Coordinates of C-alpha atoms in Angstrom, one line a residue:
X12 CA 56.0 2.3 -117.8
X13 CA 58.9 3.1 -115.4
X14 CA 58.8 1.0 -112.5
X15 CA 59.2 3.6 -110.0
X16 CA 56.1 5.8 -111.1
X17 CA 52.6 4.3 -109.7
X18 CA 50.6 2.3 -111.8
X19 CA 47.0 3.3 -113.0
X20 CA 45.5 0.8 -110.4
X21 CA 47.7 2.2 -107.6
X22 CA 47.1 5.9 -108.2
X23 CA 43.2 4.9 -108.6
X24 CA 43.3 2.7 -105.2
X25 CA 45.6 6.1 -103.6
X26 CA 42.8 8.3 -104.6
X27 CA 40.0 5.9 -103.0
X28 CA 42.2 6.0 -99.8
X29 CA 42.3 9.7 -100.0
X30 CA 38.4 9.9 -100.3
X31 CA 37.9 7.5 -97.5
X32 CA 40.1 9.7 -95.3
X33 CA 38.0 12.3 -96.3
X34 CA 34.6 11.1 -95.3
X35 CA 36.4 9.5 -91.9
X36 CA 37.0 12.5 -91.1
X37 CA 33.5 14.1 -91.8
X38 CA 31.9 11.6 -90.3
X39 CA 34.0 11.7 -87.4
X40 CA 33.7 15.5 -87.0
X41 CA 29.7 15.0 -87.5
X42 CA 29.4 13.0 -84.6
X43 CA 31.3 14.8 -82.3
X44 CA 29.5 18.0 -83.2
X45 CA 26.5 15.5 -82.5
X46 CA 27.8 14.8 -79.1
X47 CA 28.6 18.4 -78.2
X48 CA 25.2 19.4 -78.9
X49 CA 23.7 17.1 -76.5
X50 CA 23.4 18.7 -73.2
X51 CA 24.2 15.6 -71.5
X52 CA 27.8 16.1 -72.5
X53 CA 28.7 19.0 -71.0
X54 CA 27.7 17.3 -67.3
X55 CA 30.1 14.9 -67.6
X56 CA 33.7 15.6 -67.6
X57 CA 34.8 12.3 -68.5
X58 CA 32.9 12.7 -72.5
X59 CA 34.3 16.4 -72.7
X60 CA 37.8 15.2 -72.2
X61 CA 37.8 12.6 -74.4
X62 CA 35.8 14.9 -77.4
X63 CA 38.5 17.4 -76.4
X64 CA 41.2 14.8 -77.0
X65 CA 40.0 13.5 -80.6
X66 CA 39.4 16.6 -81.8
X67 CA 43.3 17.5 -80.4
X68 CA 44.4 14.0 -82.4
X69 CA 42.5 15.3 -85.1
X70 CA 44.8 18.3 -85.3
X71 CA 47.3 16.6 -85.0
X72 CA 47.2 14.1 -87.9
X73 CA 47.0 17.3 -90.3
X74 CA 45.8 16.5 -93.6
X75 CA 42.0 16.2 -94.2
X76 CA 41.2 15.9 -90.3
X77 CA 42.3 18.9 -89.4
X78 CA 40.9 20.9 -92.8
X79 CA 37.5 19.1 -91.4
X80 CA 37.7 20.4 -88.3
X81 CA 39.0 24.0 -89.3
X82 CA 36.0 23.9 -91.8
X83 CA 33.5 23.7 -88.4
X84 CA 34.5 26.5 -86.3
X85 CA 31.5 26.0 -84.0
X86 CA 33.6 23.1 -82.9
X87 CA 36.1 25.2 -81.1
X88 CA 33.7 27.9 -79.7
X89 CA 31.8 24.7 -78.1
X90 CA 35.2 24.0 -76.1
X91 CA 36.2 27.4 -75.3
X92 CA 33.2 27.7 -72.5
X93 CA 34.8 24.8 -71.0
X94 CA 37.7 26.4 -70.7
X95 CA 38.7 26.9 -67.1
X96 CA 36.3 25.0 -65.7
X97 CA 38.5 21.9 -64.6
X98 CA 42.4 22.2 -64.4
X99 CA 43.2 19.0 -66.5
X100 CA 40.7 20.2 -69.3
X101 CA 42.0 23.6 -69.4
X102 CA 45.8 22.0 -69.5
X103 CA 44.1 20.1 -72.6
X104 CA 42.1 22.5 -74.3
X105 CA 45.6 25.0 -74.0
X106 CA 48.0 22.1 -75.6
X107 CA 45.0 22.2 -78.5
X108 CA 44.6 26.0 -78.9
X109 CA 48.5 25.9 -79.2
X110 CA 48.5 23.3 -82.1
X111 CA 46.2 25.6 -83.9
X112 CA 48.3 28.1 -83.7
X113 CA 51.1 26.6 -85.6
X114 CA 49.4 27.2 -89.2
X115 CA 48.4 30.4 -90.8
X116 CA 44.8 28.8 -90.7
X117 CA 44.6 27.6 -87.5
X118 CA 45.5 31.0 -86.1
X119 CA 42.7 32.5 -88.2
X120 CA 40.4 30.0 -86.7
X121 CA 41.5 31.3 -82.9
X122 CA 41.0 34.6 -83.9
X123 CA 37.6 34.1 -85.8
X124 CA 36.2 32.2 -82.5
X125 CA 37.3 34.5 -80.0
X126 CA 40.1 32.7 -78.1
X127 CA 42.5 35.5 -77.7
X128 CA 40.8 37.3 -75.4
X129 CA 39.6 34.0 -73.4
X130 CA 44.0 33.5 -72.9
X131 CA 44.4 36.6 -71.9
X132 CA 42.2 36.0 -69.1
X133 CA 43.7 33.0 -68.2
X134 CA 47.4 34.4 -68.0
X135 CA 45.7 36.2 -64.7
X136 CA 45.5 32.7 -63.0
X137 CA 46.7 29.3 -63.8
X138 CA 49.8 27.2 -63.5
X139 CA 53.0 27.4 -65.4
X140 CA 52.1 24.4 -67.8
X141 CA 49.0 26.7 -69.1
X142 CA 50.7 29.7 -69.2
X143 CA 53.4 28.1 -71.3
X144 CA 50.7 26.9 -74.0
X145 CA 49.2 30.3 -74.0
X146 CA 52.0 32.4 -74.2
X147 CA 53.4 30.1 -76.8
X148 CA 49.9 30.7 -78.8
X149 CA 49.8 34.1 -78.4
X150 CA 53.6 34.9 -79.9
X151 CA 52.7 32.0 -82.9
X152 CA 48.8 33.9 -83.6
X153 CA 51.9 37.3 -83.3
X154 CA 54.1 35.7 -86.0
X155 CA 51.6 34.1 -88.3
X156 CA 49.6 36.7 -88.9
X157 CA 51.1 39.9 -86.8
X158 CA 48.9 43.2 -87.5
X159 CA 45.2 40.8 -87.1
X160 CA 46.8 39.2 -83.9
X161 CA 48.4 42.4 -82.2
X162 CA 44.9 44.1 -82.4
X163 CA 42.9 41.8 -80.9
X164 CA 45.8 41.1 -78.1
X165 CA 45.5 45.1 -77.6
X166 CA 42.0 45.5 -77.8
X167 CA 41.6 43.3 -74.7
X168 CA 44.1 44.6 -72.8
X169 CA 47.1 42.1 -73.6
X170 CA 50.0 44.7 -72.5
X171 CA 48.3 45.2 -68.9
X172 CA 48.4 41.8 -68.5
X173 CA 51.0 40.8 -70.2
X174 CA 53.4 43.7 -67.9
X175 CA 51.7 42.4 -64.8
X176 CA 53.3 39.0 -65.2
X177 CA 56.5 40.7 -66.3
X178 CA 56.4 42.0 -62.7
X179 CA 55.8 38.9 -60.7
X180 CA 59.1 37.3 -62.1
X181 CA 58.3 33.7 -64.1
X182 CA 60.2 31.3 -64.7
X183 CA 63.1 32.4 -67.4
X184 CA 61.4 30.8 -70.6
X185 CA 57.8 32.5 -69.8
X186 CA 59.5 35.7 -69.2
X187 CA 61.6 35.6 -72.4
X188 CA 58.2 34.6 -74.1
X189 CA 56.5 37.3 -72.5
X190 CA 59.3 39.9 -73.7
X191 CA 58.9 38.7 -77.1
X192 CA 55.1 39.1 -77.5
X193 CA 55.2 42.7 -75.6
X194 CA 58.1 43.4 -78.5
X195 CA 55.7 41.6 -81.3
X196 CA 53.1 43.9 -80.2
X197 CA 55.1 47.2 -80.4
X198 CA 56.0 46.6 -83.9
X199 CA 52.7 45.8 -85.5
X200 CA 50.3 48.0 -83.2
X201 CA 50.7 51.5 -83.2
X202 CA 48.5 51.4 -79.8
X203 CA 50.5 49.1 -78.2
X204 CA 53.5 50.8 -78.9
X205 CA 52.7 54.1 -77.3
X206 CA 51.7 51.8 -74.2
X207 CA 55.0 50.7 -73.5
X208 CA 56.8 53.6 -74.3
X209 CA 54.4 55.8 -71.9
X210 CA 54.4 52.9 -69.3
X211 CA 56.9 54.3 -66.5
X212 CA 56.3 50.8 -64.7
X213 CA 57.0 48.4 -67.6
X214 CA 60.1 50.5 -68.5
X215 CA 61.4 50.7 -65.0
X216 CA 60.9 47.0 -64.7
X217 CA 63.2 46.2 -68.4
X218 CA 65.7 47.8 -67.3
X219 CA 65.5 46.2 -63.5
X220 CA 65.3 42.7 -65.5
X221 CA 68.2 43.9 -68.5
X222 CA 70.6 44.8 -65.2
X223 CA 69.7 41.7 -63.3
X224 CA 69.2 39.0 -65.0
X225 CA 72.0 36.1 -67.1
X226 CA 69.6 34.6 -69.5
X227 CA 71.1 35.6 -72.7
X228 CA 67.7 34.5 -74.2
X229 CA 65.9 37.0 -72.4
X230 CA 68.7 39.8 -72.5
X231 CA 68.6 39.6 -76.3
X232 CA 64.9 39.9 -76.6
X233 CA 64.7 42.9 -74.2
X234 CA 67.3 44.6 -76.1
X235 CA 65.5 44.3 -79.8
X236 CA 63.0 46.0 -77.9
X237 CA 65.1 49.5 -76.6
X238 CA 65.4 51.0 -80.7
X239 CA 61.9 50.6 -81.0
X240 CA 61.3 52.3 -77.1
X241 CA 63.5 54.5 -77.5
X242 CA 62.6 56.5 -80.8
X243 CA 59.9 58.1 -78.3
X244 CA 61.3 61.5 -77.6
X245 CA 59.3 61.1 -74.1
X246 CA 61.1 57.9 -73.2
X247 CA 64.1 58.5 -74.1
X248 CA 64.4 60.6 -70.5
X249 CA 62.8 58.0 -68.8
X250 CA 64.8 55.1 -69.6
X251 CA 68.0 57.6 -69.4
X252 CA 66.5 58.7 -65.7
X253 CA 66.3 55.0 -65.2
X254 CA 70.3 54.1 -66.1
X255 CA 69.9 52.5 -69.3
X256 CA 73.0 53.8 -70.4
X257 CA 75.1 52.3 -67.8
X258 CA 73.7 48.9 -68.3
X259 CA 74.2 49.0 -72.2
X260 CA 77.8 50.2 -72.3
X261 CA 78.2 47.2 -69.8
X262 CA 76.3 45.3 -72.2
X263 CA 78.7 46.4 -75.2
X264 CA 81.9 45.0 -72.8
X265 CA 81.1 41.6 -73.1
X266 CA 81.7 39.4 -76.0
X267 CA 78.3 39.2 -77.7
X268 CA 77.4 39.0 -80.6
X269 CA 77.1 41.9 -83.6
X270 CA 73.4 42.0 -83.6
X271 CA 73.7 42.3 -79.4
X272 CA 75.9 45.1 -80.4
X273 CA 73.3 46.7 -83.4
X274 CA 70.8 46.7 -80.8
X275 CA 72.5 48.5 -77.8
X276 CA 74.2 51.3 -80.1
X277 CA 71.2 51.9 -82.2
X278 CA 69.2 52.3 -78.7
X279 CA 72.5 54.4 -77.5
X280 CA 72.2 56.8 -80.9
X281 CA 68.3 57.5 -80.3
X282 CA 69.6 58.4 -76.8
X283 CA 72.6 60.5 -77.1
X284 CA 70.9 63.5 -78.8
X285 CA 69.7 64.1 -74.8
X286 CA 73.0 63.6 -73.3
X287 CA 74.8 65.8 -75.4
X288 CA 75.3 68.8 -72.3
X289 CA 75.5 66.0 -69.6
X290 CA 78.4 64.8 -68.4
X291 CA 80.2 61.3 -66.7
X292 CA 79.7 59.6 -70.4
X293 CA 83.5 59.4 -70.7
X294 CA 83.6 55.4 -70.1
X295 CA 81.1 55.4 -73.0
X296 CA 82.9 57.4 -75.4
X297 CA 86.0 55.5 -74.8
X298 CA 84.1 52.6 -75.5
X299 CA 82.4 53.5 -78.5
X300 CA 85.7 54.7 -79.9
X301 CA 87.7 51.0 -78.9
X302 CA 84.8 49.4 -80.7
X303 CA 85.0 51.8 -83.8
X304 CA 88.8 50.7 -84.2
X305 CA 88.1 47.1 -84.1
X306 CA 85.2 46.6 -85.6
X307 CA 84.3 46.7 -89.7
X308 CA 80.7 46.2 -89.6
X309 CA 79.3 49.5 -91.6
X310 CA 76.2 49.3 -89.3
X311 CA 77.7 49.4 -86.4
X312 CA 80.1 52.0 -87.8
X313 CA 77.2 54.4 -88.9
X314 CA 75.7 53.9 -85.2
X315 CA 78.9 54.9 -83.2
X316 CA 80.1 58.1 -85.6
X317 CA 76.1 59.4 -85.0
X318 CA 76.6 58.6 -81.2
X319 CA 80.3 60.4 -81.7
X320 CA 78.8 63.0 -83.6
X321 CA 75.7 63.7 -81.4
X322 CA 78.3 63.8 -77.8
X323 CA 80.7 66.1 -79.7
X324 CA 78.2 68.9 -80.5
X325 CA 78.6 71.8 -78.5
X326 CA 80.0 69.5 -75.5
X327 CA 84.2 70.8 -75.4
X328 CA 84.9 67.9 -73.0
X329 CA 83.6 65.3 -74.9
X330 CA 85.6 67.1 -78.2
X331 CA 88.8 67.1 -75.8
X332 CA 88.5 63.3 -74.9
X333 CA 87.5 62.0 -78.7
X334 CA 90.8 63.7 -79.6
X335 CA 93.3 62.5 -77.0
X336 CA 91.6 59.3 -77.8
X337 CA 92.5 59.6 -81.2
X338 CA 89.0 59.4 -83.0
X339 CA 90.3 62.0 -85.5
X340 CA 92.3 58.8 -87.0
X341 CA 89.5 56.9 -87.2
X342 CA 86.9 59.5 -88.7
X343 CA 89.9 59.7 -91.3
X344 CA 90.0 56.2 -92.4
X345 CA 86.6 56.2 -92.6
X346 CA 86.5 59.1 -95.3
X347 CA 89.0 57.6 -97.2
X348 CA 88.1 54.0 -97.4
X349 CA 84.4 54.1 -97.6
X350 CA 82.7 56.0 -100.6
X351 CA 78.8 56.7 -102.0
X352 CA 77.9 55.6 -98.7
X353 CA 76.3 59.4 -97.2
X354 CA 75.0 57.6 -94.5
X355 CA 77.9 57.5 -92.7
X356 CA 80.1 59.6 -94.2
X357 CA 78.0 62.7 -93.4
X358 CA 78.2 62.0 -89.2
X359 CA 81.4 61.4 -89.9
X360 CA 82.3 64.6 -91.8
X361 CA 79.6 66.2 -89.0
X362 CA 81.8 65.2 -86.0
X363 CA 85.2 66.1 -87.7
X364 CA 83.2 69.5 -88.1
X365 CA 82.6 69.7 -84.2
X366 CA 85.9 68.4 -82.9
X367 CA 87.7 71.2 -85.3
X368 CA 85.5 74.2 -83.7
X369 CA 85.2 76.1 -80.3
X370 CA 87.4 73.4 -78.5
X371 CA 90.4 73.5 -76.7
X372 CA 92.3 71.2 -78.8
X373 CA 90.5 72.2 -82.2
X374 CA 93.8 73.4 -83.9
X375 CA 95.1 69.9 -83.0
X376 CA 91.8 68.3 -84.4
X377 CA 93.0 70.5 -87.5
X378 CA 96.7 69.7 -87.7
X379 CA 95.7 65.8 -87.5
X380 CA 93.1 65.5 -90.4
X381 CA 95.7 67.4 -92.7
X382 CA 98.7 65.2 -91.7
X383 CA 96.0 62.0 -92.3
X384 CA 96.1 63.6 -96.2
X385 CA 91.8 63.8 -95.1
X386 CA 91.7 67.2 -97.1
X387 CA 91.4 65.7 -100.6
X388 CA 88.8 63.6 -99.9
X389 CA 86.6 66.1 -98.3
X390 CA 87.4 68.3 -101.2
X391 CA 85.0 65.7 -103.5
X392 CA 82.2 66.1 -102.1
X393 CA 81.9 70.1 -102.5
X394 CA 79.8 69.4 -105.7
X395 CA 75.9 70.2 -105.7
X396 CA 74.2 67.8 -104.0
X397 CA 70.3 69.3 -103.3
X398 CA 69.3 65.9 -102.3
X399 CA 71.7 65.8 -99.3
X400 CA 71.8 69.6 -98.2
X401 CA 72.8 68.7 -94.8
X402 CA 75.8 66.3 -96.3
X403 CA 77.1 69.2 -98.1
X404 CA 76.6 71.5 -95.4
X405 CA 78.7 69.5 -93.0
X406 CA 81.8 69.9 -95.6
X407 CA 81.6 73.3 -95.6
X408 CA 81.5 73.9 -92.3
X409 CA 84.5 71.1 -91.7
X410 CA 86.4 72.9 -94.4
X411 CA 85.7 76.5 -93.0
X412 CA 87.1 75.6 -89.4
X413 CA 90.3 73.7 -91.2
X414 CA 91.1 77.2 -92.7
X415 CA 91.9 78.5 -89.7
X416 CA 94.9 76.9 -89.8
X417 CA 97.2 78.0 -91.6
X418 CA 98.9 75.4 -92.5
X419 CA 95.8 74.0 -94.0
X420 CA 95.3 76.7 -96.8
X421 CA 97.8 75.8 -99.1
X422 CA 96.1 72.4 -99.8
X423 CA 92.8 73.9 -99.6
X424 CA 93.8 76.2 -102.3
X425 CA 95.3 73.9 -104.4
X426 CA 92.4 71.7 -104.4
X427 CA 90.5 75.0 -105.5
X428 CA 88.1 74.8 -102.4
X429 CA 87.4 78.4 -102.3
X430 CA 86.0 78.5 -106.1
X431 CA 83.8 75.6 -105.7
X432 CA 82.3 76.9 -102.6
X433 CA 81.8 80.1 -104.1
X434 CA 80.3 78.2 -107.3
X435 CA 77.9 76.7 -104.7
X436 CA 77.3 79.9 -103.4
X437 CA 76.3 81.3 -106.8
X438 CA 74.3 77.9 -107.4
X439 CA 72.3 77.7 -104.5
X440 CA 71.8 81.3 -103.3
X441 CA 67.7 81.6 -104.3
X442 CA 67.6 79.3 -100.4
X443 CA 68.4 82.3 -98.1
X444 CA 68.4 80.1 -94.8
X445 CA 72.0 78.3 -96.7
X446 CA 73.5 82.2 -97.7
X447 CA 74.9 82.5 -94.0
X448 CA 77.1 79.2 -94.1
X449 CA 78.4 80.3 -97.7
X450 CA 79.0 84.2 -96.7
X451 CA 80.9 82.9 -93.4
X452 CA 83.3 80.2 -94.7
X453 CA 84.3 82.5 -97.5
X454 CA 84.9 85.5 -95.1
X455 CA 87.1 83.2 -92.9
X456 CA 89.4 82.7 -96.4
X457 CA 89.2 86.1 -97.0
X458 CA 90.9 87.2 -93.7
X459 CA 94.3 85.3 -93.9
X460 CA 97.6 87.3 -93.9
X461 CA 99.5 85.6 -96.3
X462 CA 99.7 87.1 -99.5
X463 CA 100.5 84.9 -101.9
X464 CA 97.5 82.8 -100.6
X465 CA 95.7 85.8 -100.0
X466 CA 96.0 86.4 -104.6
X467 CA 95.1 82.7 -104.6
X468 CA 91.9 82.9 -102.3
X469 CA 90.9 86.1 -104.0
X470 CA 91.0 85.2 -107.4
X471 CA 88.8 82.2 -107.2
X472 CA 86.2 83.8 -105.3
X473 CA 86.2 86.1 -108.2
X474 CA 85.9 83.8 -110.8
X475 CA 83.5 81.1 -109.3
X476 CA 80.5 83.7 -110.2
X477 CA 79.0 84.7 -106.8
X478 CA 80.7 88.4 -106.7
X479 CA 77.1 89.5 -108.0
X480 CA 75.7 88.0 -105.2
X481 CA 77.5 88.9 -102.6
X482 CA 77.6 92.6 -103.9
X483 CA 73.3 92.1 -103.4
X484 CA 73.6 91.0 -99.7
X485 CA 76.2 94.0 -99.4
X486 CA 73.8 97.0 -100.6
X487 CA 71.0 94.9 -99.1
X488 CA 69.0 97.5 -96.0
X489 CA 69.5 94.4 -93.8
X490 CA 72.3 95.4 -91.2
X491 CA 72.8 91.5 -89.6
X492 CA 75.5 89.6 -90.5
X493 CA 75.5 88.6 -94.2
X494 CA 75.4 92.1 -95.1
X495 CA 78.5 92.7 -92.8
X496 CA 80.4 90.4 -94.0
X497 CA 79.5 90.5 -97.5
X498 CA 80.8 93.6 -97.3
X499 CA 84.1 92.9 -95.5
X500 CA 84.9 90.2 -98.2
X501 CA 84.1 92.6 -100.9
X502 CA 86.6 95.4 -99.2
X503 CA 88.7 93.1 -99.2
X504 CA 89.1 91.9 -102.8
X505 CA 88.9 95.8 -103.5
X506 CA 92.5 96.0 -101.7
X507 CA 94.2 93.6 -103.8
X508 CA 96.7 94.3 -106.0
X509 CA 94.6 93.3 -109.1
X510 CA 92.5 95.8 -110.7
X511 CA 90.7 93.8 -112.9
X512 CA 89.3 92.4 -109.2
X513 CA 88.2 96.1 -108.7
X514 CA 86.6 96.4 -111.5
X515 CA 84.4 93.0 -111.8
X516 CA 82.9 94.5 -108.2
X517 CA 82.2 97.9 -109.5
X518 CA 80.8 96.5 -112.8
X519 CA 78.4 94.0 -110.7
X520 CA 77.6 97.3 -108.4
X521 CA 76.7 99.4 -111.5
X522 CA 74.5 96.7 -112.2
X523 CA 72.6 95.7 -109.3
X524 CA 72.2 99.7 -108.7
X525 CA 70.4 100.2 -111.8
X526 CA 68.3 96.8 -111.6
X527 CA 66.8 98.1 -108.3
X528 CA 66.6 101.8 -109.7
X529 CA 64.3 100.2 -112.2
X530 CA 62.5 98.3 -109.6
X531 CA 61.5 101.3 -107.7

């Protein structure tokens, strides 16, 4: 036999050991049960501190002695009515609660007997020492078993309490753990979560603490908590009424950490969709844009071109300072160096769109992403994608607004953008609400002077199938702007120089006119 395995006498004498422990422990358990249910006990303090204390060592040890005293759950529901009836036995009976709430079972234990609500309570009025011990037990019960834990916290009140001692300023630690089990509870409690995001007082007082205080700790945790806030349409205003932005592009100076970063632009991107018509954001913008330069995490990346994207719609001085900044650079490189990633290309794509439209410096937005050789690569993604409508939607509206520069339409031709967005056109045309994009983009082609591109533009709408349809939006009854231009494009390609043009629209005429003869 190999000397370093046990021998049959050992493992048999290891097994006896193991069964002693077992019925130590039972019998110890026993007779403290035995002594608890003597009322005798519970008038002297002296007995219940010392039962309080073995059963703690108990815990302690682990093994078979605390299985034996999980097993007895009256145990601990005997010791929670002595809670808070003498300081030092509280201070005892905390430091054991908190040892139970290290293991997955112990928690179950706390919440099976009811403790949770009986610390709640006592956050209301005891010393630091205790409140350490419970708030320590309440965020273990949240991390062990989170969704059991954050109801029973809720159910008895545990944000109310736990935001009035947010308000009467503890000691660093406490408050970081106090942060952490308010954020604990917004993730697994649906309840909860509307609380604080309704809660003008608890959101008033993060961002008083997030402005005031230098424990990075604490910072940190009250940050993870903003995305989640902040995805409340409701509280986005407040928190924005209450300067949250200020404090967060302050927040984004300083030489944190990436996931400090993820945190404060993720909260900034649920934001900015209400800040789009308001102004005095220019520090943030320049910010965002000095981080999007230097930075090559694609997370933080995605949430800075949707902040970019979100300030640039239908806000000309935010346009005018991305450009002079030279975000149009930027937005570039991202096109060309990242692919199959939609979810950042299409804000990107979507802000390139606004910057090039109904701006003061859109022509120079324009001229930029053609000398950054961008046009290609936009080009690509003018194939059928159903799945990401508003991808593909972006693209066409980016490519519309670059051809009305002239200088832009000879590569745009080349690359046979016309054709493929009247192929799409053809492809997609049974979802009216998308005809209007299609009709418009090709109308602005179909307006340029120059001829040799004007032969160019014409023929590919011609042969990319979608004359038929844009003859049926042209005899249409409907007088609004598809028909209108529908029929401007279509007088146009009748005054080309090609007849076999003419006669493709007069052949699809003759045929739509007899299909709705027959349909009348």
């Amino acid at each position: 036999m190999n000397e370093n395995n046990l021998s049959y006498t050992e493992l048999r004498n290891l097994s006896k050991e193991i069964d002693y422990e077992k019925q130590n422990a039972k019998l110890i358990v026993f007779e403290l049960i035995d002594l608890l249910n003597d009322e005798r006990s519970y008038r002297d303090i002296g007995i219940i501190t010392e039962i309080t204390k073995t059963i703690h060592l108990l815990i302690k040890q682990g093994g078979s002695r605390r299985k034996e005293i999980l097993a007895h759950p009256n145990l601990i529901t005997s010791l929670i009515k002595l809670f808070n009836t003498d300081n030092d036995l509280t201070r005892l009976l905390s430091s054991l609660f908190h040892d139970l709430s290290t293991e997955e079972d112990g928690i179950r234990l706390l919440l099976l007997t009811g403790v949770i609500p009986i610390l709640l309570q006592t956050l209301e009025s005891l010393n630091d020492d205790v409140i350490n011990f419970v708030l320590t037990t309440l965020r273990n019960c949240l991390i062990g078993l989170n969704n059991e834990s954050a109801k029973e916290i809720q159910i008895h009140n545990g944000c109310i309490i736990l935001i009035s001692l947010l308000i009467h300023r503890h000691s660093n630690k406490q408050m970081n753990f106090l942060a952490d089990c308010l954020l604990r509870l917004a993730m697994f409690n649906t309840n909860a979560q509307i609380y604080l995001q309704t809660s003008k007082l608890f959101l008033q007082e993060l961002v008083t603490i997030l402005d005031e205080t230098n424990y990075n700790k604490l910072s940190f945790t009250l940050i993870r908590m903003l995305p989640l806030l902040s995805s409340n349409i409701n509280t986005k205003s407040i928190l924005i009424q209450f300067n949250i932005i200020p404090i967060l592009e302050r927040i984004l100076h300083m030489k944190h950490d990436y996931k400090i970063q993820r945190y404060c632009l993720l909260t900034l991107r649920n934001l900015s969709d209400q800040i789009i018509h308001m102004d005095n954001f220019d520090s943030l913008i320049v910010t965002l844009i000095q981080i999007l330069s230097s930075n090559n995490d694609i997370h933080i990346k995605i949430y800075i071109v949707d902040i970019l994207s979100n300030l640039s719609c239908e806000n000309q001085s935010n346009k005018s300072l991305m450009i002079r900044n030279n975000v149009i650079q930027l937005l570039v490189n991202i096109i060309i160096q990242t692919d199959q990633r939609d979810d950042i290309i299409e804000p990107t794509i979507c802000t390139l769109r606004h910057l090039t439209g109904k701006c003061p410096l859109a022509n120079q937005a324009r001229e930029y992403i053609r000398i950054n050789h961008a046009i290609p690569y936009l080009i690509k993604y003018l194939h059928t994608k159903e799945n990401n409508w508003s991808l593909l939607k972006a693209c066409i509206g980016l490519i519309r607004n670059l051809a009305l520069s002239s200088n832009n339409l000879i590569i745009l031709c080349e690359h046979r953008s016309v054709y493929k967005i009247g192929k799409l056109f053809f492809q997609m045309r049974t979802i009216s609400e998308r005809n209007e994009l299609f009709i418009t983009t090709l109308f602005v082609f179909s307006r340029q002077q120059n001829e040799k591109l004007q032969m160019i533009i014409y023929d590919q709408i011609i042969y990319s199938g979608c004359i038929e349809t844009l003859v049926q939006f042209a005899l249409s009854n409907n007088l609004g702007r598809i028909h209108q231009m529908s029929k401007a494009i279509l007088d146009d390609l009748r005054h080309s120089n090609q007849i076999e043009h003419r006669e493709i629209i007069n052949e699809a005429e003759k045929s739509i006119k007899i299909a709705q003869f027959l349909q009348s």
